[in-house]
mmCIF file of N, CA and C in Angstrom:
data_model
loop_
_atom_site.group_PDB
_atom_site.id
_atom_site.type_symbol
_atom_site.label_atom_id
_atom_site.label_comp_id
_atom_site.label_asym_id
_atom_site.label_seq_id
_atom_site.Cartn_x
_atom_site.Cartn_y
_atom_site.Cartn_z
ATOM 1 N N GLY A 1 2.343 -0.080 -15.757
ATOM 2 C CA GLY A 1 3.107 0.148 -16.950
ATOM 3 C C GLY A 1 4.475 -0.504 -16.856
ATOM 4 N N GLU A 2 5.178 -0.510 -17.950
ATOM 5 C CA GLU A 2 6.506 -1.122 -18.032
ATOM 6 C C GLU A 2 7.474 -0.521 -17.024
ATOM 7 N N GLU A 3 7.366 0.798 -16.773
ATOM 8 C CA GLU A 3 8.298 1.455 -15.858
ATOM 9 C C GLU A 3 8.095 0.995 -14.415
ATOM 10 N N GLN A 4 7.016 0.291 -14.129
ATOM 11 C CA GLN A 4 6.743 -0.154 -12.768
ATOM 12 C C GLN A 4 6.836 -1.674 -12.622
ATOM 13 N N MET A 5 7.467 -2.328 -13.570
ATOM 14 C CA MET A 5 7.584 -3.784 -13.507
ATOM 15 C C MET A 5 8.369 -4.236 -12.276
ATOM 16 N N HIS A 6 9.291 -3.405 -11.773
ATOM 17 C CA HIS A 6 10.049 -3.772 -10.581
ATOM 18 C C HIS A 6 9.126 -3.953 -9.381
ATOM 19 N N VAL A 7 8.016 -3.217 -9.343
ATOM 20 C CA VAL A 7 7.056 -3.348 -8.252
ATOM 21 C C VAL A 7 6.440 -4.737 -8.284
ATOM 22 N N SER A 8 6.034 -5.173 -9.452
ATOM 23 C CA SER A 8 5.444 -6.497 -9.600
ATOM 24 C C SER A 8 6.447 -7.576 -9.178
ATOM 25 N N LYS A 9 7.700 -7.440 -9.569
ATOM 26 C CA LYS A 9 8.731 -8.418 -9.193
ATOM 27 C C LYS A 9 8.928 -8.447 -7.682
ATOM 28 N N PHE A 10 8.897 -7.272 -7.057
ATOM 29 C CA PHE A 10 9.049 -7.172 -5.609
ATOM 30 C C PHE A 10 7.971 -7.995 -4.906
ATOM 31 N N PHE A 11 6.719 -7.812 -5.301
ATOM 32 C CA PHE A 11 5.631 -8.528 -4.648
ATOM 33 C C PHE A 11 5.611 -10.004 -5.024
ATOM 34 N N ARG A 12 5.997 -10.350 -6.248
ATOM 35 C CA ARG A 12 6.078 -11.770 -6.632
ATOM 36 C C ARG A 12 7.126 -12.487 -5.796
ATOM 37 N N ALA A 13 8.179 -11.775 -5.409
ATOM 38 C CA ALA A 13 9.241 -12.387 -4.616
ATOM 39 C C ALA A 13 8.725 -12.880 -3.262
ATOM 40 N N TRP A 14 7.635 -12.359 -2.798
ATOM 41 C CA TRP A 14 7.051 -12.813 -1.530
ATOM 42 C C TRP A 14 6.426 -14.193 -1.649
ATOM 43 N N ARG A 15 6.121 -14.618 -2.892
ATOM 44 C CA ARG A 15 5.411 -15.876 -3.119
ATOM 45 C C ARG A 15 4.117 -15.918 -2.303
ATOM 46 N N ALA A 16 3.363 -14.839 -2.435
ATOM 47 C CA ALA A 16 2.162 -14.629 -1.638
ATOM 48 C C ALA A 16 1.179 -15.780 -1.725
ATOM 49 N N GLU A 17 1.032 -16.353 -2.921
ATOM 50 C CA GLU A 17 0.068 -17.434 -3.088
ATOM 51 C C GLU A 17 0.402 -18.626 -2.193
ATOM 52 N N GLU A 18 1.693 -18.850 -1.945
ATOM 53 C CA GLU A 18 2.093 -19.959 -1.082
ATOM 54 C C GLU A 18 1.621 -19.753 0.349
ATOM 55 N N TRP A 19 1.419 -18.496 0.719
ATOM 56 C CA TRP A 19 0.952 -18.167 2.063
ATOM 57 C C TRP A 19 -0.567 -18.003 2.102
ATOM 58 N N GLY A 20 -1.207 -18.097 0.940
ATOM 59 C CA GLY A 20 -2.646 -17.902 0.875
ATOM 60 C C GLY A 20 -3.055 -16.438 0.867
ATOM 61 N N TRP A 21 -2.112 -15.560 0.520
ATOM 62 C CA TRP A 21 -2.395 -14.123 0.478
ATOM 63 C C TRP A 21 -2.850 -13.719 -0.915
ATOM 64 N N GLN A 22 -3.641 -12.694 -0.974
ATOM 65 C CA GLN A 22 -3.957 -12.003 -2.225
ATOM 66 C C GLN A 22 -3.168 -10.715 -2.224
ATOM 67 N N VAL A 23 -2.467 -10.438 -3.288
ATOM 68 C CA VAL A 23 -1.724 -9.190 -3.414
ATOM 69 C C VAL A 23 -2.348 -8.398 -4.554
ATOM 70 N N VAL A 24 -2.774 -7.203 -4.230
ATOM 71 C CA VAL A 24 -3.358 -6.306 -5.218
ATOM 72 C C VAL A 24 -2.429 -5.106 -5.319
ATOM 73 N N VAL A 25 -1.895 -4.888 -6.505
ATOM 74 C CA VAL A 25 -0.939 -3.805 -6.713
ATOM 75 C C VAL A 25 -1.562 -2.783 -7.670
ATOM 76 N N PRO A 26 -2.026 -1.655 -7.142
ATOM 77 C CA PRO A 26 -2.543 -0.633 -8.060
ATOM 78 C C PRO A 26 -1.372 0.033 -8.787
ATOM 79 N N LEU A 27 -1.466 0.091 -10.087
ATOM 80 C CA LEU A 27 -0.433 0.738 -10.893
ATOM 81 C C LEU A 27 -0.998 1.995 -11.524
ATOM 82 N N ARG A 28 -0.227 3.047 -11.498
ATOM 83 C CA ARG A 28 -0.640 4.294 -12.138
ATOM 84 C C ARG A 28 -0.726 4.044 -13.632
ATOM 85 N N PRO A 29 -1.882 4.303 -14.241
ATOM 86 C CA PRO A 29 -2.099 3.865 -15.620
ATOM 87 C C PRO A 29 -1.223 4.552 -16.662
ATOM 88 N N ARG A 30 -0.892 5.812 -16.487
ATOM 89 C CA ARG A 30 -0.116 6.488 -17.525
ATOM 90 C C ARG A 30 0.442 7.796 -16.980
ATOM 91 N N MET A 31 1.389 8.322 -17.706
ATOM 92 C CA MET A 31 1.924 9.633 -17.352
ATOM 93 C C MET A 31 0.797 10.650 -17.473
ATOM 94 N N GLY A 32 0.843 11.672 -16.684
ATOM 95 C CA GLY A 32 -0.191 12.691 -16.730
ATOM 96 C C GLY A 32 -1.309 12.457 -15.725
ATOM 97 N N THR A 33 -1.334 11.281 -15.096
ATOM 98 C CA THR A 33 -2.303 11.029 -14.031
ATOM 99 C C THR A 33 -1.604 11.286 -12.701
ATOM 100 N N PRO A 34 -2.367 11.579 -11.656
ATOM 101 C CA PRO A 34 -1.709 11.910 -10.385
ATOM 102 C C PRO A 34 -0.957 10.719 -9.799
ATOM 103 N N TYR A 35 0.160 11.022 -9.158
ATOM 104 C CA TYR A 35 0.851 9.989 -8.385
ATOM 105 C C TYR A 35 -0.062 9.587 -7.233
ATOM 106 N N PHE A 36 0.038 8.354 -6.792
ATOM 107 C CA PHE A 36 -0.845 7.881 -5.734
ATOM 108 C C PHE A 36 -0.573 8.528 -4.384
ATOM 109 N N PHE A 37 0.538 9.233 -4.226
ATOM 110 C CA PHE A 37 0.788 9.945 -2.978
ATOM 111 C C PHE A 37 0.289 11.381 -3.031
ATOM 112 N N ASP A 38 -0.060 11.887 -4.216
ATOM 113 C CA ASP A 38 -0.664 13.218 -4.346
ATOM 114 C C ASP A 38 -2.115 13.140 -3.876
ATOM 115 N N PRO A 39 -2.663 14.236 -3.360
ATOM 116 C CA PRO A 39 -4.048 14.178 -2.854
ATOM 117 C C PRO A 39 -5.049 13.570 -3.834
ATOM 118 N N ALA A 40 -5.007 13.926 -5.104
ATOM 119 C CA ALA A 40 -5.951 13.362 -6.077
ATOM 120 C C ALA A 40 -5.707 11.868 -6.270
ATOM 121 N N GLY A 41 -4.447 11.450 -6.237
ATOM 122 C CA GLY A 41 -4.127 10.032 -6.356
ATOM 123 C C GLY A 41 -4.549 9.244 -5.134
ATOM 124 N N VAL A 42 -4.386 9.847 -3.948
ATOM 125 C CA VAL A 42 -4.813 9.191 -2.708
ATOM 126 C C VAL A 42 -6.308 8.906 -2.776
ATOM 127 N N GLU A 43 -7.066 9.874 -3.259
ATOM 128 C CA GLU A 43 -8.520 9.676 -3.372
ATOM 129 C C GLU A 43 -8.849 8.528 -4.323
ATOM 130 N N LYS A 44 -8.073 8.385 -5.396
ATOM 131 C CA LYS A 44 -8.295 7.263 -6.318
ATOM 132 C C LYS A 44 -8.036 5.921 -5.629
ATOM 133 N N VAL A 45 -6.968 5.844 -4.846
ATOM 134 C CA VAL A 45 -6.651 4.598 -4.153
ATOM 135 C C VAL A 45 -7.688 4.321 -3.060
ATOM 136 N N VAL A 46 -8.105 5.350 -2.342
ATOM 137 C CA VAL A 46 -9.156 5.177 -1.332
ATOM 138 C C VAL A 46 -10.410 4.593 -1.982
ATOM 139 N N GLN A 47 -10.819 5.131 -3.120
ATOM 140 C CA GLN A 47 -12.000 4.619 -3.802
ATOM 141 C C GLN A 47 -11.780 3.174 -4.266
ATOM 142 N N PHE A 48 -10.567 2.870 -4.726
ATOM 143 C CA PHE A 48 -10.224 1.511 -5.143
ATOM 144 C C PHE A 48 -10.371 0.537 -3.972
ATOM 145 N N VAL A 49 -9.874 0.919 -2.801
ATOM 146 C CA VAL A 49 -9.984 0.069 -1.610
ATOM 147 C C VAL A 49 -11.454 -0.150 -1.265
ATOM 148 N N LEU A 50 -12.234 0.913 -1.297
ATOM 149 C CA LEU A 50 -13.662 0.779 -1.000
ATOM 150 C C LEU A 50 -14.362 -0.109 -2.029
ATOM 151 N N ASP A 51 -13.956 0.017 -3.303
ATOM 152 C CA ASP A 51 -14.511 -0.850 -4.353
ATOM 153 C C ASP A 51 -14.155 -2.310 -4.106
ATOM 154 N N LEU A 52 -12.935 -2.573 -3.628
ATOM 155 C CA LEU A 52 -12.530 -3.950 -3.327
ATOM 156 C C LEU A 52 -13.430 -4.559 -2.255
ATOM 157 N N LEU A 53 -13.830 -3.758 -1.280
ATOM 158 C CA LEU A 53 -14.698 -4.270 -0.216
ATOM 159 C C LEU A 53 -16.083 -4.658 -0.744
ATOM 160 N N GLN A 54 -16.510 -4.004 -1.804
ATOM 161 C CA GLN A 54 -17.821 -4.275 -2.386
ATOM 162 C C GLN A 54 -17.748 -5.269 -3.541
ATOM 163 N N ASP A 55 -16.553 -5.762 -3.845
ATOM 164 C CA ASP A 55 -16.338 -6.604 -5.020
ATOM 165 C C ASP A 55 -17.141 -7.903 -4.955
ATOM 166 N N ASP A 56 -17.662 -8.292 -6.106
ATOM 167 C CA ASP A 56 -18.441 -9.530 -6.223
ATOM 168 C C ASP A 56 -17.614 -10.682 -6.791
ATOM 169 N N GLY A 57 -16.299 -10.500 -6.842
ATOM 170 C CA GLY A 57 -15.423 -11.527 -7.388
ATOM 171 C C GLY A 57 -14.853 -11.169 -8.740
ATOM 172 N N SER A 58 -15.213 -10.032 -9.283
ATOM 173 C CA SER A 58 -14.691 -9.644 -10.595
ATOM 174 C C SER A 58 -13.319 -8.976 -10.500
ATOM 175 N N MET A 59 -12.978 -8.407 -9.343
ATOM 176 C CA MET A 59 -11.685 -7.737 -9.193
ATOM 177 C C MET A 59 -10.657 -8.634 -8.511
ATOM 178 N N ILE A 60 -11.094 -9.325 -7.471
ATOM 179 C CA ILE A 60 -10.222 -10.232 -6.721
ATOM 180 C C ILE A 60 -10.990 -11.529 -6.468
ATOM 181 N N PRO A 61 -10.276 -12.660 -6.404
ATOM 182 C CA PRO A 61 -10.986 -13.940 -6.275
ATOM 183 C C PRO A 61 -11.620 -14.180 -4.908
ATOM 184 N N PHE A 62 -11.103 -13.546 -3.851
ATOM 185 C CA PHE A 62 -11.620 -13.773 -2.503
ATOM 186 C C PHE A 62 -11.898 -12.432 -1.842
ATOM 187 N N VAL A 63 -12.823 -12.417 -0.912
ATOM 188 C CA VAL A 63 -13.125 -11.173 -0.196
ATOM 189 C C VAL A 63 -11.968 -10.835 0.744
ATOM 190 N N ALA A 64 -11.864 -9.579 1.099
ATOM 191 C CA ALA A 64 -10.835 -9.144 2.048
ATOM 192 C C ALA A 64 -11.176 -9.717 3.421
ATOM 193 N N GLU A 65 -10.242 -10.472 3.983
ATOM 194 C CA GLU A 65 -10.470 -11.126 5.264
ATOM 195 C C GLU A 65 -10.745 -10.103 6.352
ATOM 196 N N GLY A 66 -11.878 -10.222 7.002
ATOM 197 C CA GLY A 66 -12.224 -9.290 8.069
ATOM 198 C C GLY A 66 -12.441 -7.876 7.589
ATOM 199 N N SER A 67 -12.588 -7.704 6.294
ATOM 200 C CA SER A 67 -12.747 -6.364 5.694
ATOM 201 C C SER A 67 -11.615 -5.426 6.086
ATOM 202 N N LYS A 68 -10.417 -5.995 6.231
ATOM 203 C CA LYS A 68 -9.225 -5.207 6.571
ATOM 204 C C LYS A 68 -8.130 -5.483 5.545
ATOM 205 N N PHE A 69 -7.242 -4.520 5.404
ATOM 206 C CA PHE A 69 -6.162 -4.613 4.432
ATOM 207 C C PHE A 69 -4.812 -4.449 5.123
ATOM 208 N N HIS A 70 -3.821 -5.142 4.599
ATOM 209 C CA HIS A 70 -2.432 -4.970 5.007
ATOM 210 C C HIS A 70 -1.787 -4.134 3.904
ATOM 211 N N LEU A 71 -1.463 -2.897 4.195
ATOM 212 C CA LEU A 71 -0.863 -2.022 3.193
ATOM 213 C C LEU A 71 0.649 -2.099 3.290
ATOM 214 N N VAL A 72 1.290 -2.295 2.143
ATOM 215 C CA VAL A 72 2.747 -2.318 2.041
ATOM 216 C C VAL A 72 3.125 -1.397 0.899
ATOM 217 N N GLY A 73 4.110 -0.557 1.121
ATOM 218 C CA GLY A 73 4.543 0.318 0.044
ATOM 219 C C GLY A 73 6.032 0.561 0.096
ATOM 220 N N THR A 74 6.630 0.658 -1.080
ATOM 221 C CA THR A 74 8.042 0.993 -1.187
ATOM 222 C C THR A 74 8.170 2.323 -1.913
ATOM 223 N N SER A 75 9.072 3.163 -1.445
ATOM 224 C CA SER A 75 9.368 4.442 -2.087
ATOM 225 C C SER A 75 8.092 5.268 -2.239
ATOM 226 N N ASN A 76 7.729 5.656 -3.448
ATOM 227 C CA ASN A 76 6.502 6.427 -3.657
ATOM 228 C C ASN A 76 5.288 5.660 -3.140
ATOM 229 N N GLY A 77 5.332 4.335 -3.276
ATOM 230 C CA GLY A 77 4.241 3.508 -2.765
ATOM 231 C C GLY A 77 4.132 3.557 -1.253
ATOM 232 N N GLY A 78 5.258 3.737 -0.577
ATOM 233 C CA GLY A 78 5.236 3.902 0.874
ATOM 234 C C GLY A 78 4.531 5.189 1.264
ATOM 235 N N ALA A 79 4.820 6.249 0.522
ATOM 236 C CA ALA A 79 4.144 7.528 0.773
ATOM 237 C C ALA A 79 2.648 7.396 0.513
ATOM 238 N N ALA A 80 2.292 6.690 -0.565
ATOM 239 C CA ALA A 80 0.876 6.492 -0.897
ATOM 240 C C ALA A 80 0.183 5.646 0.169
ATOM 241 N N ALA A 81 0.821 4.557 0.599
ATOM 242 C CA ALA A 81 0.222 3.696 1.627
ATOM 243 C C ALA A 81 -0.008 4.473 2.920
ATOM 244 N N LEU A 82 0.947 5.305 3.297
ATOM 245 C CA LEU A 82 0.798 6.129 4.497
ATOM 246 C C LEU A 82 -0.390 7.074 4.353
ATOM 247 N N ALA A 83 -0.484 7.740 3.214
ATOM 248 C CA ALA A 83 -1.578 8.688 2.995
ATOM 249 C C ALA A 83 -2.938 7.985 3.007
ATOM 250 N N VAL A 84 -3.017 6.812 2.368
ATOM 251 C CA VAL A 84 -4.275 6.059 2.339
ATOM 252 C C VAL A 84 -4.642 5.606 3.754
ATOM 253 N N ALA A 85 -3.655 5.164 4.520
ATOM 254 C CA ALA A 85 -3.917 4.716 5.894
ATOM 255 C C ALA A 85 -4.493 5.841 6.750
ATOM 256 N N THR A 86 -4.078 7.075 6.512
ATOM 257 C CA THR A 86 -4.634 8.190 7.289
ATOM 258 C C THR A 86 -6.077 8.489 6.897
ATOM 259 N N LYS A 87 -6.473 8.074 5.701
ATOM 260 C CA LYS A 87 -7.852 8.297 5.236
ATOM 261 C C LYS A 87 -8.800 7.170 5.654
ATOM 262 N N LEU A 88 -8.257 5.949 5.803
ATOM 263 C CA LEU A 88 -9.087 4.770 6.094
ATOM 264 C C LEU A 88 -8.514 3.934 7.243
ATOM 265 N N PRO A 89 -8.125 4.523 8.354
ATOM 266 C CA PRO A 89 -7.455 3.728 9.394
ATOM 267 C C PRO A 89 -8.301 2.566 9.911
ATOM 268 N N GLU A 90 -9.605 2.697 9.864
ATOM 269 C CA GLU A 90 -10.477 1.627 10.356
ATOM 270 C C GLU A 90 -10.458 0.393 9.458
ATOM 271 N N LEU A 91 -9.918 0.526 8.240
ATOM 272 C CA LEU A 91 -9.856 -0.602 7.308
ATOM 273 C C LEU A 91 -8.461 -1.203 7.193
ATOM 274 N N ILE A 92 -7.516 -0.714 7.986
ATOM 275 C CA ILE A 92 -6.117 -1.139 7.855
ATOM 276 C C ILE A 92 -5.735 -2.057 9.007
ATOM 277 N N ALA A 93 -5.335 -3.294 8.658
ATOM 278 C CA ALA A 93 -4.877 -4.256 9.665
ATOM 279 C C ALA A 93 -3.407 -4.036 9.992
ATOM 280 N N SER A 94 -2.616 -3.643 8.984
ATOM 281 C CA SER A 94 -1.209 -3.347 9.211
ATOM 282 C C SER A 94 -0.711 -2.404 8.121
ATOM 283 N N LEU A 95 0.337 -1.694 8.459
ATOM 284 C CA LEU A 95 0.949 -0.729 7.544
ATOM 285 C C LEU A 95 2.453 -0.960 7.573
ATOM 286 N N THR A 96 3.030 -1.249 6.424
ATOM 287 C CA THR A 96 4.473 -1.471 6.324
ATOM 288 C C THR A 96 5.022 -0.556 5.238
ATOM 289 N N LEU A 97 5.964 0.284 5.623
ATOM 290 C CA LEU A 97 6.561 1.243 4.702
ATOM 291 C C LEU A 97 8.044 0.933 4.562
ATOM 292 N N VAL A 98 8.471 0.709 3.331
ATOM 293 C CA VAL A 98 9.880 0.461 3.049
ATOM 294 C C VAL A 98 10.379 1.703 2.329
ATOM 295 N N THR A 99 11.148 2.480 3.027
ATOM 296 C CA THR A 99 11.579 3.817 2.607
ATOM 297 C C THR A 99 10.352 4.687 2.393
ATOM 298 N N GLY A 100 10.356 5.564 1.439
ATOM 299 C CA GLY A 100 9.223 6.461 1.237
ATOM 300 C C GLY A 100 9.456 7.801 1.906
ATOM 301 N N PHE A 101 8.396 8.552 2.044
ATOM 302 C CA PHE A 101 8.467 9.894 2.613
ATOM 303 C C PHE A 101 7.071 10.284 3.081
ATOM 304 N N ILE A 102 6.973 11.403 3.767
ATOM 305 C CA ILE A 102 5.680 11.906 4.223
ATOM 306 C C ILE A 102 5.116 12.809 3.135
ATOM 307 N N PRO A 103 4.022 12.402 2.511
ATOM 308 C CA PRO A 103 3.479 13.193 1.403
ATOM 309 C C PRO A 103 2.730 14.433 1.891
ATOM 310 N N ASP A 104 2.594 15.408 1.010
ATOM 311 C CA ASP A 104 1.791 16.586 1.311
ATOM 312 C C ASP A 104 0.384 16.135 1.672
ATOM 313 N N GLY A 105 -0.209 16.800 2.599
ATOM 314 C CA GLY A 105 -1.573 16.470 2.997
ATOM 315 C C GLY A 105 -1.647 15.538 4.187
ATOM 316 N N VAL A 106 -0.535 14.942 4.590
ATOM 317 C CA VAL A 106 -0.532 14.075 5.769
ATOM 318 C C VAL A 106 0.062 14.859 6.925
ATOM 319 N N SER A 107 -0.809 15.231 7.857
ATOM 320 C CA SER A 107 -0.330 15.975 9.018
ATOM 321 C C SER A 107 -0.934 15.462 10.317
ATOM 322 N N ASP A 108 -2.037 14.740 10.230
ATOM 323 C CA ASP A 108 -2.697 14.203 11.413
ATOM 324 C C ASP A 108 -2.322 12.738 11.587
ATOM 325 N N TRP A 109 -1.472 12.481 12.568
ATOM 326 C CA TRP A 109 -0.991 11.125 12.817
ATOM 327 C C TRP A 109 -1.847 10.376 13.833
ATOM 328 N N ALA A 110 -2.702 11.095 14.555
ATOM 329 C CA ALA A 110 -3.481 10.488 15.631
ATOM 330 C C ALA A 110 -4.345 9.336 15.125
ATOM 331 N N CYS A 111 -4.863 9.455 13.914
ATOM 332 C CA CYS A 111 -5.748 8.409 13.384
ATOM 333 C C CYS A 111 -5.026 7.083 13.187
ATOM 334 N N LEU A 112 -3.703 7.096 13.100
ATOM 335 C CA LEU A 112 -2.955 5.853 12.888
ATOM 336 C C LEU A 112 -2.872 4.998 14.149
ATOM 337 N N ARG A 113 -3.233 5.551 15.289
ATOM 338 C CA ARG A 113 -3.153 4.798 16.549
ATOM 339 C C ARG A 113 -4.021 3.547 16.546
ATOM 340 N N SER A 114 -5.059 3.542 15.727
ATOM 341 C CA SER A 114 -5.956 2.389 15.697
ATOM 342 C C SER A 114 -5.414 1.232 14.852
ATOM 343 N N ILE A 115 -4.317 1.442 14.141
ATOM 344 C CA ILE A 115 -3.731 0.385 13.311
ATOM 345 C C ILE A 115 -2.844 -0.490 14.198
ATOM 346 N N PRO A 116 -3.155 -1.798 14.303
ATOM 347 C CA PRO A 116 -2.436 -2.659 15.247
ATOM 348 C C PRO A 116 -0.946 -2.824 14.985
ATOM 349 N N SER A 117 -0.520 -2.778 13.729
ATOM 350 C CA SER A 117 0.890 -3.023 13.421
ATOM 351 C C SER A 117 1.366 -2.036 12.366
ATOM 352 N N ILE A 118 2.365 -1.245 12.735
ATOM 353 C CA ILE A 118 2.969 -0.292 11.807
ATOM 354 C C ILE A 118 4.472 -0.535 11.815
ATOM 355 N N ASN A 119 5.060 -0.738 10.620
ATOM 356 C CA ASN A 119 6.492 -0.995 10.497
ATOM 357 C C ASN A 119 7.092 -0.052 9.478
ATOM 358 N N PHE A 120 8.233 0.535 9.835
ATOM 359 C CA PHE A 120 8.975 1.407 8.929
ATOM 360 C C PHE A 120 10.362 0.825 8.738
ATOM 361 N N TYR A 121 10.838 0.798 7.505
ATOM 362 C CA TYR A 121 12.185 0.319 7.215
ATOM 363 C C TYR A 121 12.892 1.360 6.365
ATOM 364 N N ALA A 122 13.888 2.017 6.955
ATOM 365 C CA ALA A 122 14.655 3.019 6.210
ATOM 366 C C ALA A 122 15.886 3.421 7.017
ATOM 367 N N GLY A 123 16.921 3.809 6.316
ATOM 368 C CA GLY A 123 18.105 4.327 6.985
ATOM 369 C C GLY A 123 19.007 3.255 7.551
ATOM 370 N N ASP A 124 20.029 3.679 8.252
ATOM 371 C CA ASP A 124 21.023 2.733 8.747
ATOM 372 C C ASP A 124 20.660 2.132 10.101
ATOM 373 N N ALA A 125 19.535 2.518 10.677
ATOM 374 C CA ALA A 125 19.166 2.000 11.987
ATOM 375 C C ALA A 125 18.033 0.975 11.926
ATOM 376 N N ASP A 126 17.584 0.606 10.739
ATOM 377 C CA ASP A 126 16.458 -0.325 10.704
ATOM 378 C C ASP A 126 16.935 -1.764 10.933
ATOM 379 N N GLU A 127 15.983 -2.623 11.283
ATOM 380 C CA GLU A 127 16.322 -3.992 11.683
ATOM 381 C C GLU A 127 16.760 -4.883 10.527
ATOM 382 N N LEU A 128 16.609 -4.418 9.295
ATOM 383 C CA LEU A 128 17.036 -5.222 8.154
ATOM 384 C C LEU A 128 18.438 -4.840 7.660
ATOM 385 N N GLY A 129 19.041 -3.841 8.294
ATOM 386 C CA GLY A 129 20.399 -3.459 7.939
ATOM 387 C C GLY A 129 20.518 -2.570 6.721
ATOM 388 N N HIS A 130 19.431 -1.899 6.320
ATOM 389 C CA HIS A 130 19.529 -0.962 5.190
ATOM 390 C C HIS A 130 20.453 0.182 5.543
ATOM 391 N N ASN A 131 21.207 0.634 4.592
ATOM 392 C CA ASN A 131 22.111 1.765 4.808
ATOM 393 C C ASN A 131 21.685 2.945 3.964
ATOM 394 N N ILE A 132 21.984 4.121 4.459
ATOM 395 C CA ILE A 132 21.686 5.346 3.719
ATOM 396 C C ILE A 132 22.720 5.526 2.622
#
């Protein structure tokens, strides 16, 4: 929706196509639907990820390389990416959270050990110089 256009600009700034990346940004369709960090929203994103793996080219132009995903999320999206990663750790190649928070329902961190690369950026101690 229009209220989430900043998300699209954020990912466009990466110039993903120049790197040969596919960027898929799930957007919450309307008010009144669950946030993607809420348990019901997490289940929707999990199903979306599973659908992407089965895609015949109608959703994305290329298959997911190695059947793995690099999840990146900012703010609420960071909370959603974290929650999804705890549900599908075997499908996550990397997890990058820019700010965000720990959503309800995420309490088991052990499953994240199988993710090869996890990066968090928040506060005044991060390597990018963000300040609180």
